[in-house]
mmCIF file of C-alpha atoms in Angstrom:
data_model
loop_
_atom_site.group_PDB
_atom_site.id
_atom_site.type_symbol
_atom_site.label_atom_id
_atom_site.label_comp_id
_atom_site.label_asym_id
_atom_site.label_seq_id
_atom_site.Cartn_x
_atom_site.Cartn_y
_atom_site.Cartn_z
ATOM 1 C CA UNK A 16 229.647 222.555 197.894
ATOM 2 C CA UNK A 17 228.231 219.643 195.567
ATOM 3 C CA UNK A 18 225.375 220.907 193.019
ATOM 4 C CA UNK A 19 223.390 218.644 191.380
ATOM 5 C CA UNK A 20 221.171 220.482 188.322
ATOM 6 C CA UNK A 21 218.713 218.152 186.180
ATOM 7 C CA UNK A 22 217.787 219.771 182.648
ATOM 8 C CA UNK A 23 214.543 219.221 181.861
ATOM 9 C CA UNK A 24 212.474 220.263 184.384
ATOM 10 C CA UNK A 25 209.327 218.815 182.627
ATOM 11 C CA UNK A 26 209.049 216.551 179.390
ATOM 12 C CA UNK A 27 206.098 215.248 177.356
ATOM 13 C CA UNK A 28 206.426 212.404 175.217
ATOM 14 C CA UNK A 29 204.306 210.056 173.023
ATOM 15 C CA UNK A 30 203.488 206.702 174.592
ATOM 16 C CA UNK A 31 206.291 204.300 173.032
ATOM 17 C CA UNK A 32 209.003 206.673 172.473
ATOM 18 C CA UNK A 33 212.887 206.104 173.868
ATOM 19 C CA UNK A 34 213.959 209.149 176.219
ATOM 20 C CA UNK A 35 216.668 210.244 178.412
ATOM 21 C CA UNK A 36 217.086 212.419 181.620
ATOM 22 C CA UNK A 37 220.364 214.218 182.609
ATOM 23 C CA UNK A 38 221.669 214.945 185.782
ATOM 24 C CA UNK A 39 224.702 216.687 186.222
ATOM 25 C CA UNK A 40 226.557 217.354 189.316
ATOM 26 C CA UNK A 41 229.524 219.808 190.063
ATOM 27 C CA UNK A 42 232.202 217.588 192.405
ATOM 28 C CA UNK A 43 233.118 214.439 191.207
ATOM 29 C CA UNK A 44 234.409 213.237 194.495
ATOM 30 C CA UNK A 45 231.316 210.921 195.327
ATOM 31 C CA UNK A 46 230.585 207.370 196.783
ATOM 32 C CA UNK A 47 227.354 206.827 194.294
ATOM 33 C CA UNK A 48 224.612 208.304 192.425
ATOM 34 C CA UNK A 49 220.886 207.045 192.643
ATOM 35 C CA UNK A 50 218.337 207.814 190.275
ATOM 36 C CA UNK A 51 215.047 207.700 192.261
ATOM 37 C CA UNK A 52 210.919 207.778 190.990
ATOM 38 C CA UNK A 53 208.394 210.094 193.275
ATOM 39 C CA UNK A 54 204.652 210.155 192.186
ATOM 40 C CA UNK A 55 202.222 213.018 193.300
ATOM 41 C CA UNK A 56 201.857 213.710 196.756
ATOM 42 C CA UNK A 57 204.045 210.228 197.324
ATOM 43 C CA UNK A 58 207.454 209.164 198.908
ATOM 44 C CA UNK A 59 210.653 208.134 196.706
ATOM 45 C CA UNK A 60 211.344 204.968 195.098
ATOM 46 C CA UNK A 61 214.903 203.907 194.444
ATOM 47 C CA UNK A 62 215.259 202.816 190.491
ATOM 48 C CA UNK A 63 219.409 202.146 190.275
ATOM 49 C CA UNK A 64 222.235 203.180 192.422
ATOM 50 C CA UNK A 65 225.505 203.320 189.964
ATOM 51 C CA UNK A 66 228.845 203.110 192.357
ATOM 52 C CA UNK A 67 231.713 205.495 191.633
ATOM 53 C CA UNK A 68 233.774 202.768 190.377
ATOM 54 C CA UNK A 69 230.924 201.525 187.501
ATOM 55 C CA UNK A 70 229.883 202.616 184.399
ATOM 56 C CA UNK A 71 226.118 201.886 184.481
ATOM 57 C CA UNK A 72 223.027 199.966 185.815
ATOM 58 C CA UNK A 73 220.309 198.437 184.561
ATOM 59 C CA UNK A 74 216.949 197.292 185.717
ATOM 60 C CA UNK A 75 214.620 196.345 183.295
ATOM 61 C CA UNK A 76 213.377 198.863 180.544
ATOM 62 C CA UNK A 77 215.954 201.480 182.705
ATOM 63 C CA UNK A 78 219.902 202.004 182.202
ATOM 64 C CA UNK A 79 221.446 204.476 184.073
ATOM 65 C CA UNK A 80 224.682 205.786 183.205
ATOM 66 C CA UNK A 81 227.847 207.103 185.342
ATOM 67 C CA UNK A 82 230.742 209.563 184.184
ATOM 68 C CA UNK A 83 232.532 210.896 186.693
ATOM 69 C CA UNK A 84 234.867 212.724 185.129
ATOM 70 C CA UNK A 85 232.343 215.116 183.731
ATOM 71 C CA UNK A 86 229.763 214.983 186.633
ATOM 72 C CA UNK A 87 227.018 213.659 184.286
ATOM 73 C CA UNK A 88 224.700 210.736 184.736
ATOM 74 C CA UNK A 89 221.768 209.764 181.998
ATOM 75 C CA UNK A 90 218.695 207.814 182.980
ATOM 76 C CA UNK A 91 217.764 205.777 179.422
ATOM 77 C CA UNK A 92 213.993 204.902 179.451
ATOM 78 C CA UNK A 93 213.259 202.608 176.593
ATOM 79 C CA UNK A 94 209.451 201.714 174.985
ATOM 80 C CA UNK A 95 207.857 204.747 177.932
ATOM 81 C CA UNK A 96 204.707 203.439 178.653
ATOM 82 C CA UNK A 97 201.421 205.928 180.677
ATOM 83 C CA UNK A 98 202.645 204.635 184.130
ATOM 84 C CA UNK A 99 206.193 206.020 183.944
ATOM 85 C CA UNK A 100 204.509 209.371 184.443
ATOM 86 C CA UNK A 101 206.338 210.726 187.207
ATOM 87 C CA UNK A 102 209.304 213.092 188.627
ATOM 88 C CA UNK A 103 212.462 211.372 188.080
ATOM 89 C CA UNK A 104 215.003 212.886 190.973
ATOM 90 C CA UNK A 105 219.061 211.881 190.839
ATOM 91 C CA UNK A 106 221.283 212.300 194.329
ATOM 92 C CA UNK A 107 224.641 211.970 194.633
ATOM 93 C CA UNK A 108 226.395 210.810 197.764
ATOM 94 C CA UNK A 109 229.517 212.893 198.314
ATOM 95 C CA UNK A 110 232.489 211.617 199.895
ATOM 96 C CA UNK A 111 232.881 215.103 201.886
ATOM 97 C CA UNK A 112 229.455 214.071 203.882
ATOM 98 C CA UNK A 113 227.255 211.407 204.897
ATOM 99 C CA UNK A 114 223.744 212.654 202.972
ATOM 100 C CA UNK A 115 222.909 212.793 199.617
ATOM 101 C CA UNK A 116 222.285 215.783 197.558
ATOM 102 C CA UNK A 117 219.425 215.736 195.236
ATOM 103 C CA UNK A 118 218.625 217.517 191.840
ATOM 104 C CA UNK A 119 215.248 219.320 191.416
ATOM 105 C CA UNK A 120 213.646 216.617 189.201
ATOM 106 C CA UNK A 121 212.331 215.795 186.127
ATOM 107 C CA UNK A 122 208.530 215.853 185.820
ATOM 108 C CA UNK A 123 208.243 213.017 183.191
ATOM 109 C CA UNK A 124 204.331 212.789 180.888
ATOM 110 C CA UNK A 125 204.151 210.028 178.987
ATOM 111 C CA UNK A 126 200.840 210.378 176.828
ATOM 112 C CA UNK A 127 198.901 207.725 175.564
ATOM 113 C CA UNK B 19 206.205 194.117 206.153
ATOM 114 C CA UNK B 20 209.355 195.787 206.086
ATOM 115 C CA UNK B 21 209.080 199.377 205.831
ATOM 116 C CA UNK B 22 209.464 202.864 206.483
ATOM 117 C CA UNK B 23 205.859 204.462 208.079
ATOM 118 C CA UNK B 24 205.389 208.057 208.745
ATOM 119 C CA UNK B 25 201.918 209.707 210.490
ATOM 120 C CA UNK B 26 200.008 211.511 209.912
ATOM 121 C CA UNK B 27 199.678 211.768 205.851
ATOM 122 C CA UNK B 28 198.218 215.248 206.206
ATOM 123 C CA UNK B 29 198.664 217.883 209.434
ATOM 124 C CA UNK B 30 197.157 221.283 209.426
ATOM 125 C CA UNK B 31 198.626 223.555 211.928
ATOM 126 C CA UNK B 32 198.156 227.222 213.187
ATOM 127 C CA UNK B 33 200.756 229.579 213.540
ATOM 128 C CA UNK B 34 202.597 229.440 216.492
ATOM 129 C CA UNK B 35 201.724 226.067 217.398
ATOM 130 C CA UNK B 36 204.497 223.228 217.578
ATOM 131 C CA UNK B 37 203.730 219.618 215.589
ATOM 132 C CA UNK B 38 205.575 216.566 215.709
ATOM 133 C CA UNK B 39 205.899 214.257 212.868
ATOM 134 C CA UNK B 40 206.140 210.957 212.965
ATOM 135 C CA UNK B 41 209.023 207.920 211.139
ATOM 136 C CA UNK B 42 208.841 205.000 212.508
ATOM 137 C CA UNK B 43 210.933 201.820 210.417
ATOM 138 C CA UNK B 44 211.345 198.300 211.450
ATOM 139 C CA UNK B 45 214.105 197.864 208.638
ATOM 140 C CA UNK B 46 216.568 197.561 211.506
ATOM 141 C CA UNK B 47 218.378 200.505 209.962
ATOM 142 C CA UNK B 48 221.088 202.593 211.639
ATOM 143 C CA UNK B 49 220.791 205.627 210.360
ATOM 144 C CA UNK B 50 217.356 208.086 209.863
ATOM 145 C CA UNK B 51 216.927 211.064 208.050
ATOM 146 C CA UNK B 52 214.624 214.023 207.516
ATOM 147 C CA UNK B 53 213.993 215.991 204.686
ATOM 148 C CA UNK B 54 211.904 218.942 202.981
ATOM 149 C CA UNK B 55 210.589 218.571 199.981
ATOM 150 C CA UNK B 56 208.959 222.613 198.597
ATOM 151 C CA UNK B 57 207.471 222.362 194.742
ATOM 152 C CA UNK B 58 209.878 222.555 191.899
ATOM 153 C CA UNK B 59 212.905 221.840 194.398
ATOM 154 C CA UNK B 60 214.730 218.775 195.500
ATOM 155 C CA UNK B 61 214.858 217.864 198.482
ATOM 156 C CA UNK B 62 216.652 219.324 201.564
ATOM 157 C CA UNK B 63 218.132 217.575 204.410
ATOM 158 C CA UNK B 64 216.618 218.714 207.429
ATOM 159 C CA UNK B 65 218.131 216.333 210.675
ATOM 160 C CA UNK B 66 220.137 212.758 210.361
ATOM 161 C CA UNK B 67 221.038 210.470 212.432
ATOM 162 C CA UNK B 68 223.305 207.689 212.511
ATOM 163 C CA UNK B 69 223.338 206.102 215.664
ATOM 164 C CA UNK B 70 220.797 206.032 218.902
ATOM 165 C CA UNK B 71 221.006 209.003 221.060
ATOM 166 C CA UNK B 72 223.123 211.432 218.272
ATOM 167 C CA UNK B 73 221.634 213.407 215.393
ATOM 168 C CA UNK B 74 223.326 216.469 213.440
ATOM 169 C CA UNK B 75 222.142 219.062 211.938
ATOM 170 C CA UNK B 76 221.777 219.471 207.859
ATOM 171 C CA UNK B 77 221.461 222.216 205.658
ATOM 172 C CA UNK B 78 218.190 223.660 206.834
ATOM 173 C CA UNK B 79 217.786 222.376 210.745
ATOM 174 C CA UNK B 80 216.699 226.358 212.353
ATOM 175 C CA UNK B 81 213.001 225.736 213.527
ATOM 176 C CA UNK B 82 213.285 222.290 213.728
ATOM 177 C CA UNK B 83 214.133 219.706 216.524
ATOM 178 C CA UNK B 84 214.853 216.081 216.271
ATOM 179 C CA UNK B 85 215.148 213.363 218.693
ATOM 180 C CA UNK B 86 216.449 209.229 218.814
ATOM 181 C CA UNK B 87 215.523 207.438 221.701
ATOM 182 C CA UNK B 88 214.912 203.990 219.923
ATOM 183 C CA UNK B 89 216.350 202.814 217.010
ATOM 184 C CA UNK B 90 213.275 202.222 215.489
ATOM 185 C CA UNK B 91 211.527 205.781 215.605
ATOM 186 C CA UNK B 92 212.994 209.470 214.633
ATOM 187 C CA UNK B 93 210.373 211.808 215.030
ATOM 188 C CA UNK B 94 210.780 215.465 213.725
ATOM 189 C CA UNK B 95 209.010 218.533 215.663
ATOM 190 C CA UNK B 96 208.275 221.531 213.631
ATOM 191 C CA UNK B 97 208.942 224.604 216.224
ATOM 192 C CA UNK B 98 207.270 227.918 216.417
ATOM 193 C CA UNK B 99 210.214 229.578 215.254
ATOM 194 C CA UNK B 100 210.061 227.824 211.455
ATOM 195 C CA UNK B 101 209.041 230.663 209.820
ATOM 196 C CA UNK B 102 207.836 228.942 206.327
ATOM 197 C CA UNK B 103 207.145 225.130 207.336
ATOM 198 C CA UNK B 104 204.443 224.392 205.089
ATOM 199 C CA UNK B 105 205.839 221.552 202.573
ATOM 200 C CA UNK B 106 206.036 218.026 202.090
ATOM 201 C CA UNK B 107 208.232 216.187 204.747
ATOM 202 C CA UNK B 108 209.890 212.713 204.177
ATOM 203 C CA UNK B 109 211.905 210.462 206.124
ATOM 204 C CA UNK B 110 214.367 207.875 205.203
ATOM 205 C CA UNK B 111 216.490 205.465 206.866
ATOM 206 C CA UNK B 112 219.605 203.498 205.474
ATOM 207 C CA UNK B 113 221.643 200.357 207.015
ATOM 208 C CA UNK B 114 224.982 202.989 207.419
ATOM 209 C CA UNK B 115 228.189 203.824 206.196
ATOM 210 C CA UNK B 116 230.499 200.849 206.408
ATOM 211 C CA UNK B 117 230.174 200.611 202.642
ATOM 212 C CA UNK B 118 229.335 204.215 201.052
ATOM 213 C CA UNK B 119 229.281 202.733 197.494
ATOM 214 C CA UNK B 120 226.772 200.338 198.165
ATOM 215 C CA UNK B 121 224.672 202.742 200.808
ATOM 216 C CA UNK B 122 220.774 203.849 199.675
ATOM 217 C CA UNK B 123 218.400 205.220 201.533
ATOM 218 C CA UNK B 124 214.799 204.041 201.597
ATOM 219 C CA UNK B 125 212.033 205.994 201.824
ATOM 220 C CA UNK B 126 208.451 206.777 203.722
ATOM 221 C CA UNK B 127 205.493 207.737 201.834
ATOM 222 C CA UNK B 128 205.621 211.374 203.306
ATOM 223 C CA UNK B 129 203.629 214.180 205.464
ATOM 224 C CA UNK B 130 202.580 217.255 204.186
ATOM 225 C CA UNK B 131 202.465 219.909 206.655
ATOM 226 C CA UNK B 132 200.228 223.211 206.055
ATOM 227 C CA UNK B 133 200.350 226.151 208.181
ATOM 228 C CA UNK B 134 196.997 227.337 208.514
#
């Protein structure tokens, strides 16, 4: 059964500074992996979807990154600003079913 | 607006009662979905369904019952026999699987439930 663990649970880090999440999952056999944004109390927002044939994605001050082979995906944040304050959740979408499974999160502080 | 709505924001319910959430989404998606969302975990699939009239079961479905009458709407009842449904509920829809790699689900902004 796919596992998907994201180390840290929490992070705090000065307003400006680079940072990266991890997500690693335990069957490489997948379609994608999506890195999603929740805020309190709020419904998800999807940030990139990487394919299981690509490498990365990027969207603006975000790159996510894909290796399959070790069942480990990165989410880069670059310049973190106040509003990127938020739980940062990764799913994977196995190819044994048709749902995704989702990691616990990341509860991201960025201080001012 | 294109979008995924779900009603109400906030339920309170007594024990023993039944409740039925609501997911309604005009995105002219396929398939729906239902999941639980308790603090410090991910989130768990509850129902899905890919097609009017069918729905399967997920990881957690005992307690709950699902139904898919329109296209449109996928409403969620919490039963009686859910012994620990207070948490945060959210639905998502997506177009389908005819292209897996390419498939993401969008979201609703949520209900939390509370078992009074």
């Amino acid at each position: 059964k796919q596992e998907v663990t994201q180390i840290p649970a929490a992070l705090s880090v000065p307003e400006g500074e680079n940072l990266v999440l991890n997500c690693s999952f335990t069957d490489s056999a997948i379609y994608n992996l999506q890195w999603f944004r929740q805020d309190p109390g709020k419904g998800l927002t999807s940030l990139l979807l990487i394919q299981s044939s690509q490498r990365e994605q990027t969207s603006g001050r975000l790159n996510a990154s894909l290796d399959k082979s070790s069942g480990r995906s990165t989410l880069y944040i670059a310049a973190s600003q106040p509003g990127d304050s938020a739980t940062y959740l990764c799913a994977v979408r196995p190819r044994s079913a048709r749902q995704l499974t989702f990691g616990s999160g990341t509860q991201l502080t960025v201080l001012p | 607006d294109g979008g995924i709505t779900q009603s109400p924001k906030y339920l309170f319910r007594k024990e023993g009662q039944n409740v039925t959430l609501s997911c309604e989404q005009n995105l002219n998606h396929d398939a729906m979905y239902w999941y639980r969302q308790d603090p410090g975990q991910g989130l768990r699939l509850i129902y899905y369904s890919q097609i009017v009239n069918d729905f399967q079961k997920g990881d957690i479905a005992e307690g709950y019952s699902v139904s898919r009458e329109k296209k449109e709407s996928f409403p969620l009842t919490v039963t009686s026999a859910q012994k620990n449904p207070t948490a945060f509920y959210l639905c998502a829809s997506s177009i389908g699987s005819p292209t897996p790699e390419e498939n993401t689900q969008y979201f609703g902004p949520g209900t939390r439930l509370t078992v009074l």
